């Protein structure tokens, strides 16, 4: 069974630009969550999508947005990039039901903002 | 609010030493508790979990017991190996809350031969 894939793996952007990251969940998983990982703040929850609907949202500014497609693939967009957005962005998928909600993480996208 | 606090790292141990990584939590309800591990250059992997008080999660020689009275979920292993070198994250989540996990800051473990 293929794992969670994230593209691209590495990205360098300039302040003020926008960026789109992609996540393909494990086949059959309907929930995709996004996390930002930085040395200072650790892992912080961005948002979660289930069946194309945002079901939960963390405490991030509106510059961070996401969406989920009918095949469960998800994209995350960050507009007007700031230096502080440099981080490892992790995507996690799960079945999304109450019975089984274990998350499986992808390898992440390393975003560097210069 | 909900939060997880882990012992500060990094932790360096010799092979075959006993490992304890402390984790305590603050919860508004009755969460499930998890330990995740992150190897260099990889995403997080679920190591073990416990869904209710007094449950013991175990996997690959690692164990952790959900202690409601002390709000703790300490990770232990009796004899570490070099291959256990990684960053360990304690986390909590609630069933049916949209999969929102609260993670600790992580504890880096290095095992030397």
mmCIF file of C-alpha atoms in Angstrom:
data_model
loop_
_atom_site.group_PDB
_atom_site.id
_atom_site.type_symbol
_atom_site.label_atom_id
_atom_site.label_comp_id
_atom_site.label_asym_id
_atom_site.label_seq_id
_atom_site.Cartn_x
_atom_site.Cartn_y
_atom_site.Cartn_z
ATOM 1 C CA UNK A 1 0.000 0.000 0.000
ATOM 2 C CA UNK A 2 1.537 3.303 -1.049
ATOM 3 C CA UNK A 3 2.108 5.838 1.704
ATOM 4 C CA UNK A 4 1.286 9.512 1.870
ATOM 5 C CA UNK A 5 3.116 11.472 -0.797
ATOM 6 C CA UNK A 6 3.892 15.160 -0.785
ATOM 7 C CA UNK A 7 5.140 17.321 -3.605
ATOM 8 C CA UNK A 8 7.411 19.075 -3.991
ATOM 9 C CA UNK A 9 9.846 17.894 -1.324
ATOM 10 C CA UNK A 10 11.804 21.140 -1.326
ATOM 11 C CA UNK A 11 10.835 24.656 -2.284
ATOM 12 C CA UNK A 12 12.541 28.033 -2.171
ATOM 13 C CA UNK A 13 10.393 31.148 -2.490
ATOM 14 C CA UNK A 14 10.809 34.881 -2.037
ATOM 15 C CA UNK A 15 8.944 37.024 0.456
ATOM 16 C CA UNK A 16 5.610 38.182 -0.926
ATOM 17 C CA UNK A 17 5.186 35.254 -3.289
ATOM 18 C CA UNK A 18 2.607 32.543 -2.890
ATOM 19 C CA UNK A 19 3.070 28.796 -2.835
ATOM 20 C CA UNK A 20 0.953 25.683 -3.290
ATOM 21 C CA UNK A 21 1.829 22.355 -1.708
ATOM 22 C CA UNK A 22 0.242 19.056 -2.627
ATOM 23 C CA UNK A 23 -0.587 15.945 -0.629
ATOM 24 C CA UNK A 24 -1.868 12.581 -1.868
ATOM 25 C CA UNK A 25 -3.276 10.460 0.957
ATOM 26 C CA UNK A 26 -3.218 6.720 1.340
ATOM 27 C CA UNK A 27 -5.808 5.067 -0.864
ATOM 28 C CA UNK A 28 -9.142 4.875 0.962
ATOM 29 C CA UNK A 29 -8.307 7.624 3.427
ATOM 30 C CA UNK A 30 -10.751 10.507 3.354
ATOM 31 C CA UNK A 31 -9.164 12.790 5.922
ATOM 32 C CA UNK A 32 -6.125 14.961 5.277
ATOM 33 C CA UNK A 33 -4.536 17.144 7.933
ATOM 34 C CA UNK A 34 -1.778 19.705 7.527
ATOM 35 C CA UNK A 35 0.863 20.665 10.091
ATOM 36 C CA UNK A 36 3.639 23.208 10.200
ATOM 37 C CA UNK A 37 6.844 22.069 11.906
ATOM 38 C CA UNK A 38 9.459 24.585 13.031
ATOM 39 C CA UNK A 39 12.305 24.281 15.548
ATOM 40 C CA UNK A 40 10.824 27.004 17.729
ATOM 41 C CA UNK A 41 7.119 26.117 17.697
ATOM 42 C CA UNK A 42 7.247 22.389 17.074
ATOM 43 C CA UNK A 43 4.311 20.819 15.262
ATOM 44 C CA UNK A 44 1.304 23.055 14.880
ATOM 45 C CA UNK A 45 -2.024 22.027 13.398
ATOM 46 C CA UNK A 46 -3.119 24.036 10.378
ATOM 47 C CA UNK A 47 -6.374 22.432 9.242
ATOM 48 C CA UNK A 48 -8.083 19.191 8.398
ATOM 49 C CA UNK A 49 -10.232 18.241 5.436
ATOM 50 C CA UNK A 50 -12.673 15.381 5.261
ATOM 51 C CA UNK A 51 -14.707 14.599 2.150
ATOM 52 C CA UNK A 52 -13.811 17.948 0.559
ATOM 53 C CA UNK A 53 -14.915 19.969 3.614
ATOM 54 C CA UNK A 54 -12.738 21.726 6.128
ATOM 55 C CA UNK A 55 -13.655 20.063 9.382
ATOM 56 C CA UNK A 56 -11.212 21.723 11.742
ATOM 57 C CA UNK A 57 -8.862 24.653 11.697
ATOM 58 C CA UNK A 58 -5.896 25.702 13.804
ATOM 59 C CA UNK A 59 -4.836 29.166 14.790
ATOM 60 C CA UNK A 60 -3.129 30.424 11.646
ATOM 61 C CA UNK A 61 -3.783 33.606 9.653
ATOM 62 C CA UNK A 62 -5.993 33.617 6.591
ATOM 63 C CA UNK A 63 -2.927 33.597 4.342
ATOM 64 C CA UNK A 64 -2.922 29.839 4.939
ATOM 65 C CA UNK A 65 -5.686 28.047 3.091
ATOM 66 C CA UNK A 66 -6.385 24.621 1.749
ATOM 67 C CA UNK A 67 -8.742 22.503 -0.210
ATOM 68 C CA UNK A 68 -9.496 18.889 -0.870
ATOM 69 C CA UNK A 69 -10.547 17.291 -4.113
ATOM 70 C CA UNK A 70 -13.030 14.509 -4.750
ATOM 71 C CA UNK A 71 -10.190 11.958 -4.915
ATOM 72 C CA UNK A 72 -9.107 13.081 -1.389
ATOM 73 C CA UNK A 73 -5.928 14.735 -2.647
ATOM 74 C CA UNK A 74 -5.337 18.006 -0.857
ATOM 75 C CA UNK A 75 -3.521 21.230 -1.552
ATOM 76 C CA UNK A 76 -2.338 23.885 0.832
ATOM 77 C CA UNK A 77 -1.741 27.446 -0.260
ATOM 78 C CA UNK A 78 0.202 30.180 1.485
ATOM 79 C CA UNK A 79 -0.106 33.670 0.063
ATOM 80 C CA UNK A 80 2.112 36.690 0.659
ATOM 81 C CA UNK A 81 4.924 34.604 2.089
ATOM 82 C CA UNK A 82 6.846 35.831 5.113
ATOM 83 C CA UNK A 83 10.259 34.761 6.356
ATOM 84 C CA UNK A 84 8.565 33.120 9.335
ATOM 85 C CA UNK A 85 6.709 30.749 7.040
ATOM 86 C CA UNK A 86 9.929 28.832 6.452
ATOM 87 C CA UNK A 87 9.163 25.405 7.852
ATOM 88 C CA UNK A 88 8.589 21.754 7.156
ATOM 89 C CA UNK A 89 4.960 21.284 6.138
ATOM 90 C CA UNK A 90 3.629 17.849 6.942
ATOM 91 C CA UNK A 91 0.514 16.245 5.621
ATOM 92 C CA UNK A 92 -1.197 13.344 7.363
ATOM 93 C CA UNK A 93 -3.994 11.125 6.186
ATOM 94 C CA UNK A 94 -6.414 8.915 8.040
ATOM 95 C CA UNK A 95 -9.659 7.103 7.438
ATOM 96 C CA UNK A 96 -11.300 9.936 9.286
ATOM 97 C CA UNK A 97 -13.883 7.893 11.112
ATOM 98 C CA UNK A 98 -14.275 7.770 14.845
ATOM 99 C CA UNK A 99 -13.309 4.123 14.931
ATOM 100 C CA UNK A 100 -9.916 4.567 13.399
ATOM 101 C CA UNK A 101 -8.259 7.910 13.392
ATOM 102 C CA UNK A 102 -4.608 7.013 13.361
ATOM 103 C CA UNK A 103 -2.727 9.419 11.199
ATOM 104 C CA UNK A 104 -0.105 8.495 8.643
ATOM 105 C CA UNK A 105 2.361 11.212 7.813
ATOM 106 C CA UNK A 106 4.083 12.062 4.576
ATOM 107 C CA UNK A 107 7.773 13.020 4.397
ATOM 108 C CA UNK A 108 6.945 16.709 4.260
ATOM 109 C CA UNK A 109 7.700 19.698 2.042
ATOM 110 C CA UNK A 110 10.605 21.846 3.184
ATOM 111 C CA UNK A 111 9.728 25.472 2.384
ATOM 112 C CA UNK A 112 12.407 28.129 2.588
ATOM 113 C CA UNK A 113 11.391 31.769 2.247
ATOM 114 C CA UNK A 114 14.183 34.232 1.414
ATOM 115 C CA UNK B 1 -6.861 24.453 26.578
ATOM 116 C CA UNK B 2 -5.207 21.234 25.535
ATOM 117 C CA UNK B 3 -1.454 20.889 25.449
ATOM 118 C CA UNK B 4 1.381 18.404 25.741
ATOM 119 C CA UNK B 5 4.688 18.954 27.513
ATOM 120 C CA UNK B 6 7.707 16.781 26.877
ATOM 121 C CA UNK B 7 11.049 16.611 28.594
ATOM 122 C CA UNK B 8 13.696 18.753 26.975
ATOM 123 C CA UNK B 9 16.292 17.089 24.829
ATOM 124 C CA UNK B 10 18.564 16.137 23.401
ATOM 125 C CA UNK B 11 19.006 12.822 25.131
ATOM 126 C CA UNK B 12 22.137 10.772 24.533
ATOM 127 C CA UNK B 13 22.345 7.173 25.715
ATOM 128 C CA UNK B 14 24.676 4.264 25.251
ATOM 129 C CA UNK B 15 23.390 1.174 23.492
ATOM 130 C CA UNK B 16 21.416 -1.142 25.811
ATOM 131 C CA UNK B 17 20.675 1.650 28.286
ATOM 132 C CA UNK B 18 17.191 2.212 29.720
ATOM 133 C CA UNK B 19 15.159 4.996 28.149
ATOM 134 C CA UNK B 20 12.511 7.213 29.685
ATOM 135 C CA UNK B 21 11.047 10.230 27.916
ATOM 136 C CA UNK B 22 8.593 12.128 30.078
ATOM 137 C CA UNK B 23 5.305 13.426 28.723
ATOM 138 C CA UNK B 24 2.543 15.197 30.587
ATOM 139 C CA UNK B 25 -0.634 16.657 29.213
ATOM 140 C CA UNK B 26 -3.369 19.132 29.943
ATOM 141 C CA UNK B 27 -6.749 18.170 28.591
ATOM 142 C CA UNK B 28 -10.226 19.626 28.665
ATOM 143 C CA UNK B 29 -11.784 16.211 28.094
ATOM 144 C CA UNK B 30 -10.763 12.548 27.874
ATOM 145 C CA UNK B 31 -8.240 12.264 25.065
ATOM 146 C CA UNK B 32 -6.386 9.431 23.439
ATOM 147 C CA UNK B 33 -2.619 9.610 23.772
ATOM 148 C CA UNK B 34 0.071 8.802 21.234
ATOM 149 C CA UNK B 35 3.786 8.546 20.722
ATOM 150 C CA UNK B 36 5.114 9.290 17.251
ATOM 151 C CA UNK B 37 8.699 8.887 16.028
ATOM 152 C CA UNK B 38 10.446 10.862 13.307
ATOM 153 C CA UNK B 39 13.591 9.478 11.716
ATOM 154 C CA UNK B 40 15.918 11.875 9.888
ATOM 155 C CA UNK B 41 14.449 13.094 6.628
ATOM 156 C CA UNK B 42 11.158 11.289 7.129
ATOM 157 C CA UNK B 43 7.645 12.069 8.286
ATOM 158 C CA UNK B 44 6.225 11.016 11.627
ATOM 159 C CA UNK B 45 5.322 7.398 12.268
ATOM 160 C CA UNK B 46 2.911 6.179 14.908
ATOM 161 C CA UNK B 47 4.850 4.272 17.553
ATOM 162 C CA UNK B 48 2.095 3.429 20.035
ATOM 163 C CA UNK B 49 -1.181 4.674 21.427
ATOM 164 C CA UNK B 50 -3.551 4.373 24.400
ATOM 165 C CA UNK B 51 -7.179 5.357 24.233
ATOM 166 C CA UNK B 52 -8.252 5.329 27.885
ATOM 167 C CA UNK B 53 -6.885 5.563 31.395
ATOM 168 C CA UNK B 54 -4.612 2.700 32.529
ATOM 169 C CA UNK B 55 -4.210 1.422 28.970
ATOM 170 C CA UNK B 56 -0.665 0.447 28.054
ATOM 171 C CA UNK B 57 0.491 0.990 24.499
ATOM 172 C CA UNK B 58 3.452 -1.022 23.282
ATOM 173 C CA UNK B 59 5.407 -1.536 20.074
ATOM 174 C CA UNK B 60 8.980 -2.506 19.117
ATOM 175 C CA UNK B 61 9.977 -2.777 22.784
ATOM 176 C CA UNK B 62 8.621 0.677 23.647
ATOM 177 C CA UNK B 63 5.859 1.066 26.226
ATOM 178 C CA UNK B 64 3.769 3.879 27.666
ATOM 179 C CA UNK B 65 0.909 3.795 30.181
ATOM 180 C CA UNK B 66 -1.937 6.287 30.198
ATOM 181 C CA UNK B 67 -1.980 7.681 33.764
ATOM 182 C CA UNK B 68 -4.997 9.898 34.308
ATOM 183 C CA UNK B 69 -4.161 10.637 37.938
ATOM 184 C CA UNK B 70 -0.798 12.132 37.011
ATOM 185 C CA UNK B 71 -1.835 13.235 33.485
ATOM 186 C CA UNK B 72 1.218 11.485 32.102
ATOM 187 C CA UNK B 73 2.170 9.155 29.261
ATOM 188 C CA UNK B 74 5.887 8.498 29.698
ATOM 189 C CA UNK B 75 7.709 6.514 27.015
ATOM 190 C CA UNK B 76 10.045 3.726 28.150
ATOM 191 C CA UNK B 77 12.289 1.118 26.580
ATOM 192 C CA UNK B 78 14.393 -1.331 28.475
ATOM 193 C CA UNK B 79 17.339 -1.544 26.106
ATOM 194 C CA UNK B 80 17.833 1.019 23.345
ATOM 195 C CA UNK B 81 19.618 0.373 20.063
ATOM 196 C CA UNK B 82 21.474 2.681 17.711
ATOM 197 C CA UNK B 83 18.541 2.351 15.309
ATOM 198 C CA UNK B 84 16.267 4.001 17.901
ATOM 199 C CA UNK B 85 18.008 7.325 17.300
ATOM 200 C CA UNK B 86 15.219 9.683 16.237
ATOM 201 C CA UNK B 87 12.938 12.441 17.483
ATOM 202 C CA UNK B 88 10.007 11.307 19.629
ATOM 203 C CA UNK B 89 6.746 13.227 19.871
ATOM 204 C CA UNK B 90 4.008 12.818 22.439
ATOM 205 C CA UNK B 91 0.521 13.817 21.274
ATOM 206 C CA UNK B 92 -3.119 13.825 22.265
ATOM 207 C CA UNK B 93 -6.322 13.833 20.293
ATOM 208 C CA UNK B 94 -10.037 13.357 20.779
ATOM 209 C CA UNK B 95 -12.250 10.989 18.893
ATOM 210 C CA UNK B 96 -14.590 12.728 16.513
ATOM 211 C CA UNK B 97 -12.927 16.143 16.629
ATOM 212 C CA UNK B 98 -11.704 16.255 13.079
ATOM 213 C CA UNK B 99 -8.383 14.611 13.763
ATOM 214 C CA UNK B 100 -6.834 17.608 15.469
ATOM 215 C CA UNK B 101 -3.712 16.454 17.274
ATOM 216 C CA UNK B 102 -1.801 18.413 19.885
ATOM 217 C CA UNK B 103 1.897 17.580 19.799
ATOM 218 C CA UNK B 104 4.700 18.101 22.246
ATOM 219 C CA UNK B 105 7.856 19.813 21.020
ATOM 220 C CA UNK B 106 9.677 16.542 20.491
ATOM 221 C CA UNK B 107 12.641 14.927 22.211
ATOM 222 C CA UNK B 108 15.729 14.066 20.212
ATOM 223 C CA UNK B 109 17.336 10.753 21.139
ATOM 224 C CA UNK B 110 20.821 9.722 20.062
ATOM 225 C CA UNK B 111 22.053 6.229 20.921
ATOM 226 C CA UNK B 112 25.799 5.681 20.713
ATOM 227 C CA UNK B 113 27.404 2.260 20.280
#
